[in-house]
CSV table of C-alpha atoms in Angstrom, one decimal:
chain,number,residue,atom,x,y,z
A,14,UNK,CA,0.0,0.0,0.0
A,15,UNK,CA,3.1,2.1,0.3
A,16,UNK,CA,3.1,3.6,-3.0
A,17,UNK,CA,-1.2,4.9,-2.6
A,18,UNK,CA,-1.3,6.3,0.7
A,19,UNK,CA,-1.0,9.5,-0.2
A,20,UNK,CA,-4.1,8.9,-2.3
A,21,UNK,CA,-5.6,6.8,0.1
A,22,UNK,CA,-5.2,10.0,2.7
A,23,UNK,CA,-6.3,12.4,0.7
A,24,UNK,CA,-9.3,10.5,-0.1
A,25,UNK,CA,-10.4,10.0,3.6
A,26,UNK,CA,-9.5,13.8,3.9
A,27,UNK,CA,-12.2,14.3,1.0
A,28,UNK,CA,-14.5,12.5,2.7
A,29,UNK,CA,-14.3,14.0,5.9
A,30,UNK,CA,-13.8,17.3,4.8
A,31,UNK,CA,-17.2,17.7,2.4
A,32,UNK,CA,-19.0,16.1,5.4
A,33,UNK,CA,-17.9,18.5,7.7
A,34,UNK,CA,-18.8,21.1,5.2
A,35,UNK,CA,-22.4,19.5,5.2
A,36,UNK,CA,-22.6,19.5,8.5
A,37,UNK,CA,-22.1,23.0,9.1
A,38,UNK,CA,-24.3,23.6,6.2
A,39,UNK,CA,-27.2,21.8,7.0
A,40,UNK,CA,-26.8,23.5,10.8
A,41,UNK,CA,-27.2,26.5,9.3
A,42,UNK,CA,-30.4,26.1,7.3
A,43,UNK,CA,-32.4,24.3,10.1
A,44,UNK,CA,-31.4,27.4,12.4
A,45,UNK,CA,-32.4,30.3,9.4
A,46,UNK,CA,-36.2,27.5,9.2
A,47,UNK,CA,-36.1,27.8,13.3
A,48,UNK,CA,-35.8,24.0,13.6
A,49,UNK,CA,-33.9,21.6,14.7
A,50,UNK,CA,-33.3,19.2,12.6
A,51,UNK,CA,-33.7,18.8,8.8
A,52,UNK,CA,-35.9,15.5,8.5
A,53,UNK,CA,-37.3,15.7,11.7
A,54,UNK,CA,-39.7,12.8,13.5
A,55,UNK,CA,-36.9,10.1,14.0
A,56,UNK,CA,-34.5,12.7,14.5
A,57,UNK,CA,-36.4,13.8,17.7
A,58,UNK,CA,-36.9,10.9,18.8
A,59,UNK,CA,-33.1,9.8,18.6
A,60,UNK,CA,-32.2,13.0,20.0
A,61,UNK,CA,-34.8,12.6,22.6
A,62,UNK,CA,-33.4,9.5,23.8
A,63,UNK,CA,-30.1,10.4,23.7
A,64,UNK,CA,-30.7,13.3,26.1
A,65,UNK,CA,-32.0,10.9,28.4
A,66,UNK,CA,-29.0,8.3,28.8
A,67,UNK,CA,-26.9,11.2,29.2
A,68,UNK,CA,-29.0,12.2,32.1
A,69,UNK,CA,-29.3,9.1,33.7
A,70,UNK,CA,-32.6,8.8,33.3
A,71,UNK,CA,-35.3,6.3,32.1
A,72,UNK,CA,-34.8,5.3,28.4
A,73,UNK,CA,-38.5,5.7,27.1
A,74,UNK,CA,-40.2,8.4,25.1
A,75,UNK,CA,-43.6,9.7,24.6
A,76,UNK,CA,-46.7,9.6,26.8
A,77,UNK,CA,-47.7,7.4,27.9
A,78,UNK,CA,-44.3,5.8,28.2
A,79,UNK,CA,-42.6,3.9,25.9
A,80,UNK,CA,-39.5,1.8,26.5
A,81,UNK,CA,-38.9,-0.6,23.4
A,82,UNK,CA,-39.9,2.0,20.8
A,83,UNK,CA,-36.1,2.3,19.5
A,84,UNK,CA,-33.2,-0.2,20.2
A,85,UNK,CA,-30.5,2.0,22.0
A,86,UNK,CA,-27.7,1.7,19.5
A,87,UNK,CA,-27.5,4.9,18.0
A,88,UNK,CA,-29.1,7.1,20.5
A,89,UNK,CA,-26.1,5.4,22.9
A,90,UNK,CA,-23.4,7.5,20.0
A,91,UNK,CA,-25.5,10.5,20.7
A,92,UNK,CA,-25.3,10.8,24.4
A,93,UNK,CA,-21.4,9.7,24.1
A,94,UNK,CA,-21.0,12.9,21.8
A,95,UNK,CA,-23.5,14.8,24.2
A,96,UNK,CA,-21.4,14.0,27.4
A,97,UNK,CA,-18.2,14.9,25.7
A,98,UNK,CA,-19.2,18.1,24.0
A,99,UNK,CA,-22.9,18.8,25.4
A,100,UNK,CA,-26.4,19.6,23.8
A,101,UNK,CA,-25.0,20.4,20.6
A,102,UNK,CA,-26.2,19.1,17.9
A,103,UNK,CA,-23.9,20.4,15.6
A,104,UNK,CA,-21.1,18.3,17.6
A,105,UNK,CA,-22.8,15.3,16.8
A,106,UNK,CA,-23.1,16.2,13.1
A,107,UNK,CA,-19.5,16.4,13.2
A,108,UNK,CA,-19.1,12.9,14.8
A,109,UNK,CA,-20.9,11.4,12.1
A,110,UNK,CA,-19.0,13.1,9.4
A,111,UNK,CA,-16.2,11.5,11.3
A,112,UNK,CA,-18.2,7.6,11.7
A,113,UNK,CA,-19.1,8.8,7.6
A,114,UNK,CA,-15.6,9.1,6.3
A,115,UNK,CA,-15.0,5.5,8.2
A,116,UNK,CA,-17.7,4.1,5.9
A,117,UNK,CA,-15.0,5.0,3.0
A,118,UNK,CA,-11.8,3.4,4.9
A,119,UNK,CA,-13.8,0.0,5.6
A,120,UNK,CA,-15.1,0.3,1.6
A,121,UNK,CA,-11.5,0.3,0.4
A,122,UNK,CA,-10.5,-2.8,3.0
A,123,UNK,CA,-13.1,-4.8,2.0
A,124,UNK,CA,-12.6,-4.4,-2.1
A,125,UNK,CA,-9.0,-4.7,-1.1
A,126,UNK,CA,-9.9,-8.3,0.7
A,127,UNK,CA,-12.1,-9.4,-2.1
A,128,UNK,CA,-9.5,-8.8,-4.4
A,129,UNK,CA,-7.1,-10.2,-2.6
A,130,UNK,CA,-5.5,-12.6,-4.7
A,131,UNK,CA,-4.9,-10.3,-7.4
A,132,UNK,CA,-2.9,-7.5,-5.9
A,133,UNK,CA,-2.5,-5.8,-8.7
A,134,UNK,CA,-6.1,-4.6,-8.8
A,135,UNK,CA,-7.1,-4.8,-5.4
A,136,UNK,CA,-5.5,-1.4,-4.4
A,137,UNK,CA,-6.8,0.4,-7.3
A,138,UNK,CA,-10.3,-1.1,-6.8
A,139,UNK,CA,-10.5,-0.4,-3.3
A,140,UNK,CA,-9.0,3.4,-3.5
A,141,UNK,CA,-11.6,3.6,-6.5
A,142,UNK,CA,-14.4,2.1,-4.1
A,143,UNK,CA,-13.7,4.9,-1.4
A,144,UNK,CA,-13.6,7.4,-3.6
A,145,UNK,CA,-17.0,7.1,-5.0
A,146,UNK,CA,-18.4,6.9,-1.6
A,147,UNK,CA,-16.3,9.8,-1.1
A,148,UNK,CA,-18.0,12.4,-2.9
A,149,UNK,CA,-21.2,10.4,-3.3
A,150,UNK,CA,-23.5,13.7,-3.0
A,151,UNK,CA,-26.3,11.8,-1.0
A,152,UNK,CA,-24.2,9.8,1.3
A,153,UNK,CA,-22.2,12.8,1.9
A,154,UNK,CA,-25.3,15.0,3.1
A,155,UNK,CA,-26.9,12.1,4.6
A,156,UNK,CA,-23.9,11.2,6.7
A,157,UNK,CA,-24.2,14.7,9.2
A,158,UNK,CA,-28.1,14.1,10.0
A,159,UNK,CA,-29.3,12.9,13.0
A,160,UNK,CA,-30.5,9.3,11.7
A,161,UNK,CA,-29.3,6.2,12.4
A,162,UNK,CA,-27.8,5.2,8.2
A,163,UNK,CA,-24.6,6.3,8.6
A,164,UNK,CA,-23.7,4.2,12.0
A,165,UNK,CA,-25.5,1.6,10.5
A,166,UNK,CA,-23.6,1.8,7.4
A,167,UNK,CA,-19.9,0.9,9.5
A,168,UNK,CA,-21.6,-1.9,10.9
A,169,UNK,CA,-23.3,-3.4,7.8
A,170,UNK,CA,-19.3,-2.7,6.6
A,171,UNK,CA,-18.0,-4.5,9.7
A,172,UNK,CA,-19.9,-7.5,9.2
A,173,UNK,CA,-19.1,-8.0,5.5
A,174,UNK,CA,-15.8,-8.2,6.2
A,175,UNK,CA,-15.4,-10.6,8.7
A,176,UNK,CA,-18.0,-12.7,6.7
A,177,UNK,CA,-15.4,-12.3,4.1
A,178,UNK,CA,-12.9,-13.4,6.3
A,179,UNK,CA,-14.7,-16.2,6.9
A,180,UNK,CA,-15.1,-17.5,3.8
A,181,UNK,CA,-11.7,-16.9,2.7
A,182,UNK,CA,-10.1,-18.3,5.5
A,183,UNK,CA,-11.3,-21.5,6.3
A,184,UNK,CA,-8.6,-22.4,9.1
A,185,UNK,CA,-9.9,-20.0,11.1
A,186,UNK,CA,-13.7,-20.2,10.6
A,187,UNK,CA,-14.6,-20.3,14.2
A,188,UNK,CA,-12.7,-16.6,15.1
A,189,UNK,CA,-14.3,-15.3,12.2
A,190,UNK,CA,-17.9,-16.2,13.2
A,191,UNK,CA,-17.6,-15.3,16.6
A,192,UNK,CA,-16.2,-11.9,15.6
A,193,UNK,CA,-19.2,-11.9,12.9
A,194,UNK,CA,-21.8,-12.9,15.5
A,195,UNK,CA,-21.2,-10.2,18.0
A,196,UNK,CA,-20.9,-7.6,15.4
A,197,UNK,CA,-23.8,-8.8,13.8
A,198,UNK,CA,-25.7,-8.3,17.4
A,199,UNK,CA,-24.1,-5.2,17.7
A,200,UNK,CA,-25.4,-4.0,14.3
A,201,UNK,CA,-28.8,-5.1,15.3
A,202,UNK,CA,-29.4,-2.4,18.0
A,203,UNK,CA,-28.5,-0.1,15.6
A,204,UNK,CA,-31.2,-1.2,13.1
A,205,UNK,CA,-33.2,-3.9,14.7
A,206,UNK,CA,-34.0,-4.9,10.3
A,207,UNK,CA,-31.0,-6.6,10.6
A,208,UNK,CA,-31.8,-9.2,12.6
A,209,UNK,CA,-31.9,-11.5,9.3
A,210,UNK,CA,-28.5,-11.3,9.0
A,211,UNK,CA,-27.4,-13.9,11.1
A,212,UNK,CA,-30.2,-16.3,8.9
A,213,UNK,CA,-28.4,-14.6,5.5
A,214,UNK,CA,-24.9,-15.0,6.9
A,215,UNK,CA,-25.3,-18.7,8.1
A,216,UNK,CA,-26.7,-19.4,4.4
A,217,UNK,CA,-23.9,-18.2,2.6
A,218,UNK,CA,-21.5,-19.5,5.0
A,219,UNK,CA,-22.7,-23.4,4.2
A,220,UNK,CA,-23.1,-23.1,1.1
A,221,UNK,CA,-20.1,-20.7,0.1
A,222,UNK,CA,-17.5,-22.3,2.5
A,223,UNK,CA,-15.1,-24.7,1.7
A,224,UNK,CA,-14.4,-25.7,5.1
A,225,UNK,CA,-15.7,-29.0,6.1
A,226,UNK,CA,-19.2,-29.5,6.7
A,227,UNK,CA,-19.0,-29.7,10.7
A,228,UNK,CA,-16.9,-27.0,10.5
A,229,UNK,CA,-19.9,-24.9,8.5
A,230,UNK,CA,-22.7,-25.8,11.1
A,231,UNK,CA,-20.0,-25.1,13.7
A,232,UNK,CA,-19.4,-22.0,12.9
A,233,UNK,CA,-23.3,-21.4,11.7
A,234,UNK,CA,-24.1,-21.7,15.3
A,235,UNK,CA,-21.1,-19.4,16.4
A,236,UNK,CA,-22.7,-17.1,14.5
A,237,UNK,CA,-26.1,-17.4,16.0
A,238,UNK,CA,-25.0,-17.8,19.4
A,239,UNK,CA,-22.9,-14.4,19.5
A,240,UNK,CA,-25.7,-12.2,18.3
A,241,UNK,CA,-27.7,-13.7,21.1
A,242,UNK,CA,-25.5,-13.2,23.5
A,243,UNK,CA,-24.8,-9.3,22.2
A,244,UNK,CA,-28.8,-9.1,22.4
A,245,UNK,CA,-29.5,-10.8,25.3
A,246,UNK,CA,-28.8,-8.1,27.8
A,247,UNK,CA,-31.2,-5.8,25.4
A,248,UNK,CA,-33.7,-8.2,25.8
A,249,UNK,CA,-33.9,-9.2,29.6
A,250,UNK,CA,-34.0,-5.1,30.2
A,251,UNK,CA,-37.0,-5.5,28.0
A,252,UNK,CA,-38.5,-8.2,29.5
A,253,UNK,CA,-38.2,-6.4,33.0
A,254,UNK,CA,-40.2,-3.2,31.4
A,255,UNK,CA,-43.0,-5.2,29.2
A,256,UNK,CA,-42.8,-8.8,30.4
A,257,UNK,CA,-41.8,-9.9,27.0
A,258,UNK,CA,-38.7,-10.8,25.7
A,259,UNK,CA,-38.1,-8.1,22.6
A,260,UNK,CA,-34.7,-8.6,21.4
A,261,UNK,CA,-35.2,-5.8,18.7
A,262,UNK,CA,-38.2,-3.0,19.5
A,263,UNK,CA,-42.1,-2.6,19.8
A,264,UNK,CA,-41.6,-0.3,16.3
A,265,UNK,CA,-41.9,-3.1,13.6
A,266,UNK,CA,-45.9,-3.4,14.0
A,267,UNK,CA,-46.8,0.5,13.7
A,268,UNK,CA,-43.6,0.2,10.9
A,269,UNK,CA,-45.3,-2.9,9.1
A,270,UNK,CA,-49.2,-1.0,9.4
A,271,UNK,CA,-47.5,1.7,7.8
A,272,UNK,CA,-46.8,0.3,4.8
A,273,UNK,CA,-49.6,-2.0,4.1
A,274,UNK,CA,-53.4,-1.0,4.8
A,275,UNK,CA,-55.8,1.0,3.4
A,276,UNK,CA,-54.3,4.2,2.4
A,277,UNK,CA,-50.9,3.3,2.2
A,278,UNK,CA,-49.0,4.9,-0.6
A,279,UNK,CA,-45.6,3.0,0.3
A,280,UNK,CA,-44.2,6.2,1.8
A,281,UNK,CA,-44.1,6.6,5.3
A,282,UNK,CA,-47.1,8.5,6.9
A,283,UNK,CA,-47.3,7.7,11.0
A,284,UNK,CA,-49.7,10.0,11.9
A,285,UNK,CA,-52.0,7.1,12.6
A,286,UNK,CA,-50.3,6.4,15.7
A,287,UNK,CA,-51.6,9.9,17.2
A,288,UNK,CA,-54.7,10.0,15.7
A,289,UNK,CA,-56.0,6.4,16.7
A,290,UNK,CA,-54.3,6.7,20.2
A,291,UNK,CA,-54.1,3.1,20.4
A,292,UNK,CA,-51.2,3.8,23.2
A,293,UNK,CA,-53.5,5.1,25.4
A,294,UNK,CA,-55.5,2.3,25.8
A,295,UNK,CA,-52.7,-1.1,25.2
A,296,UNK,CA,-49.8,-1.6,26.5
A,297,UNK,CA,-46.8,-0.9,24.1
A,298,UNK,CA,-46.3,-4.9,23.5
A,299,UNK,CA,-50.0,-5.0,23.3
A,300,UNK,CA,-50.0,-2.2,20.7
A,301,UNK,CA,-47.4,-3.8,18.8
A,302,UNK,CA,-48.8,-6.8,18.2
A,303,UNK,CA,-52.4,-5.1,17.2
A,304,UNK,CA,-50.9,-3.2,14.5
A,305,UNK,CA,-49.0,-5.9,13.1
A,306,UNK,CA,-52.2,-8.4,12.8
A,307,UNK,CA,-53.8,-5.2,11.4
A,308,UNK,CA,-51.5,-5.1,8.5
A,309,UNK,CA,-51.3,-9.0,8.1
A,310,UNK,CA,-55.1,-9.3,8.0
A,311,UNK,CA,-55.2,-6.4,5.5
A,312,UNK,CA,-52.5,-8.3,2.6
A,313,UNK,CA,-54.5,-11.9,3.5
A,314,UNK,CA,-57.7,-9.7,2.2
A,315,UNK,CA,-56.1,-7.6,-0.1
A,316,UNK,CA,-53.2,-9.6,-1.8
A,317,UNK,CA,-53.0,-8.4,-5.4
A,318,UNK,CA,-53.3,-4.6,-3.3
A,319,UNK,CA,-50.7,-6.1,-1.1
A,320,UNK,CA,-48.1,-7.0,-4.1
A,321,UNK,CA,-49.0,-3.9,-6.0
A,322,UNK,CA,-47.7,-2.0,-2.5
A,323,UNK,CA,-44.9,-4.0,-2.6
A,324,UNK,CA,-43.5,-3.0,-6.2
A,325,UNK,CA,-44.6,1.0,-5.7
A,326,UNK,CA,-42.1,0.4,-1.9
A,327,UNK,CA,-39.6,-1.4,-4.6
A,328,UNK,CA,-39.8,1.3,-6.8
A,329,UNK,CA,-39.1,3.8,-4.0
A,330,UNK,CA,-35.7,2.0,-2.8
A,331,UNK,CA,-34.5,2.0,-6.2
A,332,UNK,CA,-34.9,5.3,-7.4
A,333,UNK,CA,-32.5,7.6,-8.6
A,334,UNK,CA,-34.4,10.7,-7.6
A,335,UNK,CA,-34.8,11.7,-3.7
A,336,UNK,CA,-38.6,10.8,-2.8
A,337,UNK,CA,-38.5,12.5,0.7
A,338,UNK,CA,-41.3,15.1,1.1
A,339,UNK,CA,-39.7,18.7,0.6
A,340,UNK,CA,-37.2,17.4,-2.1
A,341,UNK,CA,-38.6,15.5,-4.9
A,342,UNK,CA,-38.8,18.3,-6.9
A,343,UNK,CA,-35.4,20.2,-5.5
A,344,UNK,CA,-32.2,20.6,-7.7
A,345,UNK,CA,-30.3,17.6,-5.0
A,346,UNK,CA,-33.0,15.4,-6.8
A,347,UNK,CA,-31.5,16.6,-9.9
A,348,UNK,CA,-27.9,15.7,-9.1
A,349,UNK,CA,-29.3,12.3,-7.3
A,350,UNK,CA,-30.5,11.5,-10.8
A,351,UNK,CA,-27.1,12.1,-12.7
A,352,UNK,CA,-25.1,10.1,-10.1
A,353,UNK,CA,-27.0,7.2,-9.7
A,354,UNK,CA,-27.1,7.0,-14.0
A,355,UNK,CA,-23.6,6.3,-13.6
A,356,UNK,CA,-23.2,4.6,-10.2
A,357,UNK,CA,-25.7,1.8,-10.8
A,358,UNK,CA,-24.7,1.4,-14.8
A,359,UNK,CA,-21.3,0.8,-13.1
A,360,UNK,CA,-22.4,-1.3,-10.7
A,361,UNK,CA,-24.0,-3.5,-13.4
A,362,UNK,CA,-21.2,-3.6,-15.3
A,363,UNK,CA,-19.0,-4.1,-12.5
A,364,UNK,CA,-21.2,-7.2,-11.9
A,365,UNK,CA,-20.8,-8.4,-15.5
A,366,UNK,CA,-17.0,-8.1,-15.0
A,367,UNK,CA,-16.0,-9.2,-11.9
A,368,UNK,CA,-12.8,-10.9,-11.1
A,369,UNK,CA,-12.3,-11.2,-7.7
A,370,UNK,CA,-13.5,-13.6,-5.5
A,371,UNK,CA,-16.2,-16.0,-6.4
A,372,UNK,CA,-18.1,-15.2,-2.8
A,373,UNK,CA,-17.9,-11.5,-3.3
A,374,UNK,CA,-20.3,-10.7,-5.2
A,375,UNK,CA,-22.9,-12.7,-3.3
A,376,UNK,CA,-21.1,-10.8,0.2
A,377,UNK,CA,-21.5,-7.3,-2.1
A,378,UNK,CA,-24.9,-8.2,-3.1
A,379,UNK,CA,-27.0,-9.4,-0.5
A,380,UNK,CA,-27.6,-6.9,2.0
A,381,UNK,CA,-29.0,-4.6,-1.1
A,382,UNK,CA,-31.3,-7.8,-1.9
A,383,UNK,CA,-32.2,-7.9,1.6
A,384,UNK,CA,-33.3,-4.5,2.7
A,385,UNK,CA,-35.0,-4.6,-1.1
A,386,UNK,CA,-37.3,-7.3,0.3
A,387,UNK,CA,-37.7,-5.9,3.5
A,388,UNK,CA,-38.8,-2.7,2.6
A,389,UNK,CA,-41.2,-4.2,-0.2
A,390,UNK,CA,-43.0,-5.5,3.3
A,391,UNK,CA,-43.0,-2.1,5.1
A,392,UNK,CA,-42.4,1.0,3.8
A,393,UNK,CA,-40.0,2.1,0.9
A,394,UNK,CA,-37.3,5.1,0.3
A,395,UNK,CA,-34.0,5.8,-1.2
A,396,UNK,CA,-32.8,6.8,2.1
A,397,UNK,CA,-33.3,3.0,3.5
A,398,UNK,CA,-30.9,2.0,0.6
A,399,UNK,CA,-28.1,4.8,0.7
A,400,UNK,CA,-26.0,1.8,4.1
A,401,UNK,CA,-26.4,-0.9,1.3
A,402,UNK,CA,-24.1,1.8,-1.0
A,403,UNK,CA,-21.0,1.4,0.0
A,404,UNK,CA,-20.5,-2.5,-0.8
A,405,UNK,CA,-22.3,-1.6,-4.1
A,406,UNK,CA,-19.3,0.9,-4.6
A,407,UNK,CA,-16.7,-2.2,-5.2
A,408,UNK,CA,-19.0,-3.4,-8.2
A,409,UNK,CA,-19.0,0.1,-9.4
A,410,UNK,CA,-15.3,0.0,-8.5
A,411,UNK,CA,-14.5,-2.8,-10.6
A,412,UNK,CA,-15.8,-1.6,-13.5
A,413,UNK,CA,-14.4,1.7,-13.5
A,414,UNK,CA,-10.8,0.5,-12.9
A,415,UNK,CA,-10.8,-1.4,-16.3
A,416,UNK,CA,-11.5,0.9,-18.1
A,417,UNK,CA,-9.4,2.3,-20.1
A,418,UNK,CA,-9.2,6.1,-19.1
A,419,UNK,CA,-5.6,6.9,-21.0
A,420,UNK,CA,-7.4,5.6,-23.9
A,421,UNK,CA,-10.1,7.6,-23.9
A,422,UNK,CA,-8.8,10.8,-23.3
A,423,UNK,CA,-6.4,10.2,-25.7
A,424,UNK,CA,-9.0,9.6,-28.4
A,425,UNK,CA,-11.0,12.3,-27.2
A,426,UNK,CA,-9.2,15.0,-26.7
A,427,UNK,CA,-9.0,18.2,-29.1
A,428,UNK,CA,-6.4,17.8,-31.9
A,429,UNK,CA,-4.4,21.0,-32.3
């Protein structure tokens, strides 16, 4: 690597540097609207809790109370930066741009462990890789909000590459998958939707392995048995507050309602939750549950409606334009459109071309598949998609660093 740091460097400096600029920019226009944040709902909420563990006190929200709303992942990044620096939110805008630029350096080490075996591209891919994600205009100005994507992002990042590990180095299956089960747990109080990786990750590890079969189902229930230990704390604190064991949150039944009933439109729309006050009258476990039989008892009555919801949510996580209210129609859904032209072209091609490792592209590939099929159940956005970006970067990557640029300009340019 000798010979690219200085590239390497300056590309991390990139990266930090134009979030930084974002954060100080998107500061600025909340204060000028006489708000606090600039998608606000989660935001609160997250900022809410956050408050709270700093304080010491009880980690619920709303009234009446409640306690398994969010898992405490991300709000526990927020009080951290709160204790160390205070209220500000602007501090913790800087934070991420700092946990943002960290979604680049774990993009290069994965495309540089892919490639592995053929050094020769591996460092060019992976500085390529980075550099996308670099300047990527969406990541870049979704990486300073207050939402959880960009923490999510480093450990979505985290657990590809020790599955990666894992799969290219059989000796050591059993270190890999323990490391892979606690990050995976980790991961999961960040974004309790990825509680299917552990199901995903065991898949691919028996049938992408080439460590002996005992080995595989060892390490398959390493795998499991980490995550559950990581979550197992989360969940007996739950269990004390609701009587339940929860090892995620109470959130996925108002979350899954959301997307599928009467009105739906596959955008989100909560106001639901206030207006039918269920709260008030369940308990939060209770209220859970109602809301998710609600929305299973409405695609059982109404499954070609159901499907149709499911391709307009599809739709929604893969577009190129931004589909949050407030900036469909703004010039950043412009420049959305013209990256994502080129990003995903190169991401197909980079698919088409791949010559790295045979598991890579199925490492790459399947937490975009995933969170496609998740959010075709509750509700869809291109903001759900932007975490699933940065393995999606090696593909473009690949692609981009065959091709031959010298050439090109050289054809191209103006004859004098």
């Amino acid at each position: 690597m000798q010979r690219s740091t200085p590239y390497f460097m300056a590309i991390l400096i990139v990266a930090f540097g134009l979030r930084l600029l974002a954060a100080f920019a998107v500061e600025h226009h909340v204060q000028k609207a006489g708000r606090a944040f600039l998608i606000e709902g989660d935001a609160n909420g997250y900022w809410e809790l956050a408050q709270k563990i700093a304080a010491g006190q009880d980690y619920c929200i709303h009234q009446p109370p409640r306690y398994v709303l969010r898992t405490p992942g991300f709000p526990l990044l927020l009080a951290a930066s709160i204790k160390l620096f205070g209220p500000s939110i602007l501090s913790a805008r800087i934070v991420l741009a700092g946990i943002g630029a960290g979604c680049c350096w774990l993009t290069w080490y994965l495309a540089r462990l892919l490639f592995t075996e053929k050094n020769s591209a591996a460092e060019s891919i992976g500085l390529m890789a980075a550099a996308i994600m670099a300047i990527a205009p969406l990541q870049v100005g979704n990486s300073v909000l207050i939402l959880s994507e960009t923490l999510f992002a480093f450990g979505l990042l985290t657990c590809l590459i020790l599955l990666a590990k894992l799969l290219m180095f059989p000796s050591q299956i059993l270190r890999w998958a323990g490391l892979l089960g606690i990050s995976t747990g980790l991961t999961v109080l960040i974004r309790p939707g990825w509680i299917l990786w552990p199901i995903v990750s065991s898949g691919l590890v028996l049938l992408l392995s080439t460590a002996a079969y005992r080995w595989r189902m060892a390490a398959i229930a390493v795998i499991l048995s980490g995550c559950f230990l990581v979550l197992f704390p989360w969940a007996w604190r739950n269990h004390d507050v609701t009587g339940h064991w929860v090892f995620t949150s109470l959130w996925s039944g108002p979350s899954l309602y959301d997307g599928m009933h009467a009105n739906a439109t596959g955008a989100s729309d909560m106001r639901f939750v206030d207006e039918e006050n269920v709260y008030a009258t369940m308990s939060e476990y209770d209220a859970n549950e109602h809301y998710k039989s609600r929305a299973v008892a409405f695609a059982l009555a109404n499954k070609m409606r159901a499907v149709e919801l499911g391709f307009v949510k599809a739709g929604r996580y893969l577009s190129l334009a931004l589909n949050a209210s407030g900036f469909a129609d703004s010039p950043a859904s412009l420049v959305s459109v013209v990256f994502y032209l080129v990003f995903f072209a190169a991401v197909i091609l980079g698919v088409y071309r791949w010559t790295g490792s045979p598991a890579g592209i199925a490492v790459l590939a399947a937490p975009f598949l995933l969170f496609l099929l998740v959010h075709m159940a509750f509700v869809g956005s291109i903001r759900y998609r932007l975490p699933v970006e940065f393995p999606l970067s090696i593909f473009a990557a690949n692609a981009l660093q065959g091709w031959d640029w010298r050439g090109w300009f050289r054809k191209n340019s103006p004859r004098t």
